[in-house]
Amino acid sequence: FPGLADVSISQDIPVEGEITVPVGSHSPDEDYSTLDEPVRDTIMRDLKAVGKKFVHVMYPRKSSALLRDWDLWGPLVLCVSLALMLQGGSADSKDDGGPQFAEVFVIIWFGAVVITLNSKLLGGTISFFQSLCVLGYCVLPLTVAMLVCRLVLLAGAGTVSFIVRLIVVVAMFGWSTLASTAFLADSQPPNRKALVVYPIFLFYFVISWMILTFTPQ
Amino acid sequence: FAEFDDAANLLAANPDATTISIDEPAEIPKNQHSRLQEPGREEDDELLGTDDSDKTELLAGQKKSAPFWTFEYYQTFFDVDTYQVLDRIKGSVFPVPGKNFVRLYIRSNPDLYGPFWICATLVFTIAVSGNLSNFFIHLGKPTYHYVPEFRKVSIAATTIYAYAWLVPLALWGFLMWRNSKVMNIVSYSFLEIVCVYGYSLFIYIPTAILWIIPQKVVRWVLVVFSLCLSGSVLVMTFWPAVRDDNRRIALATVGTILLLHALLAVGCLAYFFDAPELDFPAPIIPAHNGTTVTTKSH
């Protein structure tokens, strides 16, 4: 075993660490538990957390709020609104129309789960729900793109409107992919980053394709 | 640690040991088939020439030791780096004549990342390209209303995933059955066969994108070209596994592999991509009640 001869621990580096026992509650007043607060406070707190995460997605910076305090409300709201806006396509022929509500839902959630499993199997250190949270929240730019597309389609469906929609969707697709990679890239092993980023790219590409090919009745 | 040295020497001298299904009796047929000695020696030299060959062969037997209900067991199937996946893709697109894809690239480290995501990409590429190509073909017509054809995505997914997972299962079962009757030198595990099939489908991704071009000649040239490339990877992989068998069975096996591969390509082309209209103007035939009817010929 020649390789083991090189391993040695230098004598002058002290081995040290600390052991802390986490204190239970952080709130200053012990007798005011969240069970007694008004319902409005509970809802507003959650809404503020969701809103803060939306802001983090739109201006992606290295913040841990999205990862540490994950929640799935935001992704649910985004997914439902995107799936609702994708309705109203050519609904006469059942065969060749756009995606049904259930299909959009399944694609987004099943796709996010598969990507999360993929990154965990490749050795990522992020937890399952944190990754779902990030992927779901980063659908926000594409939902905005869908809104813009529907508004543009109200004005007309010609070539100009198609070019406008194309530019908007491509820009938002880039934004989504960059935002989610910014959040997820750090937790991946370094020589597998491309293997983790590619499925995310594919996922947002499929959603962008569904948005771009939406044609009203 | 003398045993480790002996084992290392044995494995270094005979790296094929891990791929032989039965260890003891297989030594004898290997010496008897003199025609196998030369390619075997070349492969030995080639494998010994790399740095980590002994290490991979030594570790190969110990890799999948986690029980199958733990997460770590499935992590062993994703133990690949970016450059390894890219190398395997390159090996499937540029087959080197005489070199076995499994021996050269997989080397007892089959992964499920490549097959799964190449199939996913292929599904969406075929659906999107088919949709785009139909859009461009029918573009000028006044009666044409664009539809996204989302149903075809699920059909594409079913077809391609079934091909990439059920055909290897059938092939693996068939090879195992033949192995019990005829002593074959080379045998592949199920995951290695899935790996070869998955990576061999990669060439269809750029082919599907190029199928947008609405020319029949171009499309068929692409079919033949991609079939040659990926078919040769499959043939070079599976020929060593069946060549010791009855001649007819070996040829039938390889022929079936190629036939199924060709069926997949032609079927996808026919179903997802509408036939391009021919260029010459359609003749106008007067119908019996006096109105003219235009016919289109395909």
XYZ file of C-alpha atoms in Angstrom:
515
model
C 0.000 0.000 0.000
C 2.391 2.687 -1.131
C -0.189 5.452 -1.203
C -0.784 5.339 2.546
C 2.770 6.359 3.278
C 1.971 9.898 2.154
C -0.836 10.389 4.613
C 0.286 12.007 7.806
C -1.138 14.396 10.358
C 1.084 17.324 11.172
C 1.866 17.595 14.854
C 1.391 21.329 15.139
C -2.182 21.645 13.917
C -4.416 21.370 16.934
C -7.568 19.383 16.561
C -10.382 21.441 17.880
C -14.058 21.973 17.557
C -17.053 22.906 19.546
C -20.102 21.133 20.731
C -23.209 23.205 21.155
C -26.577 22.116 22.249
C -29.158 24.093 20.297
C -31.479 26.058 22.508
C -35.117 25.263 21.877
C -37.113 28.357 21.055
C -35.858 31.637 19.633
C -38.751 33.867 20.532
C -38.143 36.223 23.429
C -41.529 35.795 25.065
C -42.054 32.170 25.951
C -45.763 32.248 26.718
C -46.912 33.576 23.289
C -46.924 30.454 21.135
C -48.078 30.659 17.558
C -51.164 28.669 18.452
C -52.744 31.698 20.119
C -51.977 34.335 17.550
C -54.678 35.698 15.284
C -55.195 33.789 12.025
C -54.352 36.905 10.061
C -50.836 36.909 11.537
C -50.263 33.297 10.571
C -51.423 33.858 7.016
C -49.501 37.090 6.624
C -46.310 35.477 7.881
C -46.557 32.699 5.347
C -47.508 35.099 2.578
C -44.550 37.295 3.403
C -42.222 34.279 3.288
C -43.602 33.290 -0.101
C -43.328 36.855 -1.377
C -39.764 37.147 -0.145
C -38.871 34.008 -2.065
C -40.479 35.375 -5.212
C -38.232 38.421 -4.906
C -35.207 36.164 -4.419
C -36.048 34.330 -7.640
C -36.465 37.484 -9.660
C -33.152 38.869 -8.412
C -31.113 35.710 -7.828
C -28.402 36.295 -5.328
C -26.580 33.876 -3.080
C -29.125 33.813 -0.333
C -30.028 30.846 1.756
C -33.606 31.902 2.412
C -34.896 29.821 -0.455
C -33.009 26.797 0.695
C -33.239 27.003 4.456
C -36.892 27.898 4.897
C -38.342 25.950 2.069
C -42.047 25.813 1.439
C -44.146 24.433 -1.371
C -46.937 27.031 -1.376
C -45.242 29.145 -3.978
C -44.631 26.290 -6.406
C -48.238 25.132 -5.979
C -49.627 28.580 -6.749
C -47.324 28.969 -9.754
C -48.088 25.517 -11.099
C -51.847 25.928 -10.782
C -51.839 29.383 -12.378
C -49.601 28.211 -15.230
C -51.790 25.170 -15.851
C -54.933 27.332 -15.785
C -53.469 29.834 -18.218
C -52.520 27.021 -20.582
C -56.168 26.050 -20.852
C -58.413 27.542 -23.448
C -56.264 26.300 -26.276
C -57.721 24.462 -29.242
C -60.193 22.425 -27.287
C -62.363 21.069 -30.068
C -60.217 18.130 -31.108
C -59.278 16.144 -28.071
C -56.341 14.539 -29.813
C -54.156 17.317 -31.031
C -54.727 20.097 -28.599
C -52.444 21.579 -26.047
C -51.666 19.973 -22.729
C -54.526 19.322 -20.360
C -54.493 20.720 -16.849
C -53.495 17.382 -15.364
C -50.707 16.986 -17.884
C -49.128 20.329 -16.998
C -49.441 19.549 -13.305
C -47.884 16.108 -13.684
C -45.090 17.358 -15.905
C -44.088 20.072 -13.487
C -44.251 18.034 -10.299
C -43.036 14.736 -11.701
C -40.294 16.533 -13.587
C -39.173 18.351 -10.458
C -39.159 15.103 -8.466
C -37.136 13.296 -11.129
C -34.594 16.108 -11.302
C -34.281 16.141 -7.530
C -33.757 12.385 -7.428
C -31.209 12.719 -10.192
C -29.194 15.313 -8.330
C -29.341 13.318 -5.108
C -28.289 10.110 -6.860
C -25.340 11.933 -8.393
C -24.182 12.813 -4.902
C -25.774 16.183 -4.239
C -26.053 17.363 -0.668
C -29.285 19.253 -0.987
C -32.363 17.842 0.658
C -35.342 16.571 -1.315
C -37.839 19.296 -0.448
C -35.312 22.098 -0.698
C -34.627 21.132 -4.269
C -38.339 20.830 -5.074
C -38.834 24.271 -3.544
C -36.128 25.872 -5.682
C -37.271 24.231 -8.896
C -40.871 25.188 -8.230
C -40.120 28.798 -7.374
C -37.961 29.218 -10.469
C -41.026 28.571 -12.615
C -42.035 32.149 -11.723
C -40.347 33.838 -14.729
C -42.061 31.383 -17.061
C -45.438 32.088 -15.451
C -44.823 35.774 -16.060
C -43.959 34.904 -19.668
C -47.239 33.001 -19.998
C -49.140 36.014 -18.729
C -47.397 38.277 -21.215
C -48.055 35.798 -24.034
C -51.757 35.705 -23.282
C -51.909 39.477 -23.242
C -50.024 39.687 -26.542
C -52.327 37.066 -28.060
C -55.311 39.193 -27.095
C -53.939 41.841 -29.417
C -53.468 39.506 -32.353
C -51.899 36.261 -33.502
C -49.718 37.269 -36.407
C -46.018 37.057 -37.071
C -45.144 40.127 -35.019
C -46.914 38.769 -31.977
C -45.113 35.469 -32.463
C -41.727 37.177 -32.531
C -42.563 39.145 -29.403
C -43.699 35.981 -27.659
C -40.605 34.124 -28.785
C -38.293 36.780 -27.373
C -40.171 36.949 -24.083
C -40.279 33.174 -23.625
C -36.606 32.701 -24.512
C -35.577 35.449 -22.101
C -37.661 34.031 -19.266
C -36.426 30.522 -19.977
C -32.861 31.744 -19.632
C -33.750 33.553 -16.431
C -35.383 30.469 -14.899
C -32.499 28.215 -15.755
C -29.891 30.652 -14.491
C -31.803 31.317 -11.285
C -32.224 27.654 -10.425
C -28.610 26.821 -11.259
C -27.475 29.711 -9.091
C -29.294 28.203 -6.157
C -28.575 24.550 -6.783
C -25.055 24.557 -8.165
C -23.233 24.830 -4.873
C -24.626 21.646 -3.447
C -23.395 19.466 -6.300
C -20.097 17.619 -6.522
C -17.776 19.726 -8.662
C -17.121 17.370 -11.565
C -20.781 16.537 -12.063
C -22.267 19.989 -12.265
C -23.064 19.705 -15.965
C -24.804 16.381 -15.372
C -27.090 18.068 -12.845
C -27.707 21.279 -14.787
C -28.700 19.598 -18.036
C -31.971 18.032 -16.764
C -32.944 21.394 -15.278
C -32.356 22.949 -18.698
C -34.511 20.245 -20.313
C -37.280 20.751 -17.747
C -37.574 24.483 -18.309
C -37.230 23.981 -22.060
C -40.280 21.709 -22.096
C -42.293 24.217 -20.059
C -41.186 27.025 -22.379
C -42.211 24.961 -25.392
C -45.664 24.452 -23.910
C -45.962 28.211 -23.331
C -44.690 29.181 -26.765
C -46.926 26.790 -28.673
C -50.044 27.880 -26.878
C -52.563 28.880 -29.507
C -55.928 30.209 -28.483
C -59.070 28.824 -29.986
C -1.070 -8.870 2.196
C 0.413 -11.434 -0.132
C -3.042 -12.578 -1.150
C -3.842 -9.137 -2.445
C -0.705 -9.128 -4.544
C -1.567 -12.508 -5.982
C -5.102 -11.457 -6.685
C -3.912 -8.230 -8.264
C -1.483 -10.098 -10.462
C -4.113 -12.609 -11.477
C -6.633 -9.949 -12.327
C -4.081 -7.782 -14.093
C -3.087 -10.728 -16.238
C -6.635 -11.681 -16.983
C -8.913 -8.629 -16.765
C -11.619 -10.529 -18.561
C -12.240 -12.491 -15.408
C -15.054 -10.294 -14.186
C -17.000 -10.589 -17.394
C -16.998 -14.365 -17.544
C -20.119 -15.820 -15.998
C -18.539 -19.062 -14.771
C -14.951 -18.733 -13.662
C -13.403 -22.206 -13.587
C -14.621 -23.942 -16.738
C -14.273 -20.797 -18.791
C -10.499 -20.942 -18.520
C -10.397 -24.111 -20.594
C -12.412 -22.935 -23.616
C -10.410 -19.728 -23.656
C -7.236 -21.727 -24.230
C -8.872 -24.027 -26.721
C -10.114 -21.298 -29.049
C -6.858 -20.266 -30.571
C -8.494 -17.647 -32.748
C -9.561 -15.823 -29.628
C -6.034 -15.549 -28.246
C -4.885 -12.706 -30.463
C -7.773 -10.279 -29.945
C -7.817 -11.293 -26.295
C -4.152 -10.372 -25.916
C -4.622 -7.072 -27.659
C -7.447 -6.206 -25.344
C -5.372 -7.290 -22.364
C -2.551 -5.007 -23.402
C -4.876 -2.164 -24.097
C -6.563 -2.558 -20.750
C -3.279 -2.927 -18.859
C -1.979 0.218 -20.442
C -4.353 2.485 -18.584
C -3.699 3.625 -15.081
C -6.742 2.575 -13.172
C -7.460 -0.742 -14.850
C -6.344 -2.888 -11.909
C -8.158 -0.667 -9.501
C -11.424 -0.830 -11.397
C -11.162 -4.568 -11.800
C -10.387 -5.053 -8.142
C -13.191 -2.794 -7.035
C -15.674 -4.113 -9.542
C -16.616 -7.076 -7.427
C -17.119 -4.962 -4.328
C -19.085 -2.115 -5.832
C -22.719 -3.030 -5.467
C -22.592 -4.292 -1.946
C -25.333 -2.135 -0.445
C -28.679 -3.879 -0.038
C -31.183 -2.988 -2.710
C -33.604 -1.196 -0.435
C -31.120 1.522 0.515
C -30.516 4.725 -1.384
C -26.777 3.996 -1.618
C -27.458 0.974 -3.810
C -29.011 3.156 -6.481
C -26.284 5.745 -6.113
C -23.825 3.190 -7.446
C -25.611 3.393 -10.771
C -24.970 7.120 -11.005
C -21.302 7.009 -10.170
C -20.146 8.830 -13.278
C -18.493 12.182 -13.856
C -19.265 14.613 -16.640
C -16.240 13.649 -18.712
C -17.147 9.950 -18.473
C -20.641 10.559 -19.786
C -19.250 12.692 -22.598
C -16.704 9.999 -23.448
C -19.414 7.367 -23.616
C -21.541 9.544 -25.860
C -18.549 10.157 -28.098
C -17.875 6.425 -28.218
C -21.417 5.731 -29.339
C -21.318 8.313 -32.119
C -17.852 7.475 -33.447
C -17.595 3.694 -33.205
C -14.031 2.494 -33.471
C -13.977 -0.644 -35.595
C -12.911 -3.618 -33.546
C -13.283 -2.002 -30.171
C -16.142 -3.113 -28.006
C -18.170 -0.223 -26.535
C -18.815 -2.015 -23.272
C -15.222 -3.127 -22.842
C -13.814 0.269 -23.729
C -16.140 2.686 -22.004
C -18.391 0.942 -19.542
C -15.754 -1.291 -17.927
C -17.884 -2.619 -15.085
C -19.243 0.814 -14.260
C -22.589 0.889 -16.039
C -24.599 3.970 -15.294
C -28.275 4.714 -15.572
C -27.819 8.465 -16.031
C -27.001 8.224 -19.736
C -29.803 5.872 -20.793
C -32.468 7.703 -18.800
C -31.662 11.262 -19.852
C -30.789 10.397 -23.450
C -34.200 8.741 -23.768
C -35.901 11.756 -22.154
C -34.109 14.136 -24.507
C -34.958 11.961 -27.490
C -38.656 11.874 -26.553
C -38.909 15.647 -26.383
C -36.669 16.200 -29.395
C -38.798 13.954 -31.580
C -42.045 15.507 -30.375
C -40.798 19.086 -30.788
C -39.091 18.466 -34.141
C -42.131 16.641 -35.476
C -44.353 19.493 -34.449
C -42.006 22.098 -35.985
C -41.613 20.140 -39.203
C -45.369 19.753 -39.635
C -45.774 23.460 -38.964
C -43.309 24.391 -41.702
C -44.725 21.910 -44.189
C -48.300 23.109 -43.803
C -47.365 26.759 -43.361
C -48.853 28.429 -46.380
C -52.165 26.678 -46.441
C -55.240 28.700 -45.523
C -57.057 25.760 -43.977
C -54.244 24.850 -41.640
C -54.669 25.625 -37.961
C -51.582 24.975 -35.886
C -51.999 22.486 -33.069
C -49.293 21.642 -30.544
C -50.028 17.893 -30.783
C -49.274 17.280 -27.170
C -50.661 13.741 -27.215
C -47.728 12.644 -29.277
C -45.340 13.354 -26.422
C -46.820 10.591 -24.306
C -46.820 8.205 -27.250
C -43.179 9.034 -27.984
C -42.276 8.550 -24.328
C -43.943 5.155 -24.132
C -42.336 3.928 -27.335
C -38.827 5.068 -26.620
C -38.693 4.032 -22.985
C -40.212 0.662 -23.861
C -37.599 0.158 -26.557
C -34.715 1.227 -24.336
C -35.714 -0.983 -21.400
C -37.772 -3.938 -22.664
C -35.579 -4.856 -25.615
C -32.457 -5.041 -23.405
C -34.451 -7.154 -20.961
C -35.450 -9.551 -23.700
C -31.943 -9.626 -25.119
C -30.430 -10.230 -21.698
C -32.847 -13.062 -21.025
C -32.077 -14.581 -24.407
C -28.319 -14.334 -23.881
C -28.612 -15.872 -20.411
C -30.595 -18.734 -21.861
C -28.034 -19.312 -24.600
C -25.269 -19.113 -22.008
C -26.774 -22.015 -20.187
C -26.611 -24.085 -23.356
C -23.422 -22.913 -25.010
C -20.375 -21.669 -23.148
C -19.918 -18.083 -24.219
C -16.764 -16.202 -23.364
C -18.344 -12.834 -23.104
C -21.501 -12.151 -21.189
C -23.018 -8.876 -20.211
C -25.015 -7.894 -17.190
C -28.451 -6.430 -17.679
C -27.273 -2.929 -16.801
C -24.475 -3.048 -19.331
C -26.948 -3.956 -22.073
C -29.274 -1.125 -20.992
C -26.262 1.196 -21.049
C -25.276 0.217 -24.592
C -28.805 0.625 -25.869
C -29.260 3.950 -24.120
C -26.051 5.454 -25.426
C -26.622 4.060 -28.908
C -29.851 6.071 -29.107
C -27.913 9.319 -28.776
C -27.273 9.600 -32.529
C -31.015 9.871 -33.102
C -31.162 13.212 -31.280
C -29.342 15.274 -33.927
C -31.007 13.089 -36.568
C -34.439 14.040 -35.255
C -33.490 17.708 -35.337
C -32.298 17.392 -38.928
C -35.508 15.613 -39.889
C -37.178 19.030 -39.779
C -35.787 19.522 -43.287
C -38.800 18.648 -45.467
C -37.002 16.635 -48.108
C -37.649 12.923 -48.377
C -34.193 12.139 -49.728
C -32.492 14.012 -46.904
C -34.582 12.246 -44.297
C -33.903 8.783 -45.624
C -30.199 9.472 -45.982
C -30.212 10.531 -42.332
C -32.044 7.362 -41.327
C -29.512 5.160 -43.085
C -26.557 7.114 -41.723
C -27.644 7.086 -38.110
C -28.702 3.455 -38.381
C -25.241 2.538 -39.609
C -23.521 4.334 -36.763
C -25.623 3.143 -33.868
C -26.203 -0.256 -35.437
C -22.478 -0.799 -35.709
C -22.051 0.004 -32.025
C -24.685 -2.590 -31.156
C -23.297 -5.190 -33.541
C -19.744 -4.776 -32.310
C -20.962 -5.112 -28.759
C -23.134 -8.171 -29.196
C -21.273 -10.121 -31.837
C -18.623 -11.376 -29.370
C -21.401 -12.563 -27.103
C -23.060 -14.775 -29.698
C -20.332 -15.777 -32.113
C -19.518 -18.965 -30.209
C -23.065 -20.091 -30.630
C -24.729 -21.846 -33.507
C -24.056 -19.774 -36.636
C -27.692 -19.322 -37.511
C -28.712 -18.266 -34.035
C -25.880 -15.775 -33.867
C -26.835 -14.199 -37.173
C -30.523 -14.221 -36.262
C -29.801 -12.464 -32.979
C -27.720 -9.740 -34.530
C -30.221 -9.387 -37.343
C -33.096 -8.966 -34.903
C -31.175 -6.328 -32.971
C -30.604 -4.350 -36.149
C -34.145 -4.847 -37.355
C -35.679 -3.512 -34.149
C -33.332 -0.552 -34.215
C -34.321 0.226 -37.791
C -38.008 -0.183 -36.971
C -37.686 2.381 -34.200
C -36.102 4.935 -36.506
C -38.473 4.396 -39.405
C -41.511 4.245 -37.137
C -40.640 7.547 -35.482
C -40.058 9.161 -38.845
C -43.353 7.919 -40.220
C -45.501 8.743 -37.197
C -44.181 12.052 -35.991
C -43.149 13.670 -39.253
C -45.706 14.248 -41.966
C -44.629 13.485 -45.481
C -43.373 16.577 -47.259
C -45.519 17.671 -50.165
C -44.072 17.153 -53.578
C -43.119 20.177 -55.563
C -44.928 19.783 -58.842
C -48.375 21.381 -59.106
C -51.271 19.057 -58.456
C -53.492 18.206 -61.439
C -57.036 19.508 -61.415
C -59.646 16.872 -62.126
C -63.197 17.982 -62.865
C -65.602 16.107 -60.588
C -68.827 14.593 -61.949
C -71.050 17.406 -60.714
C -69.013 20.062 -62.417
C -66.946 21.488 -59.585
C -63.218 21.111 -59.861
C -61.433 19.028 -57.282
C -57.743 19.382 -56.628
C -55.919 16.195 -55.705
C -52.637 16.040 -53.923
C -50.239 13.219 -54.528
C -47.958 11.969 -51.771
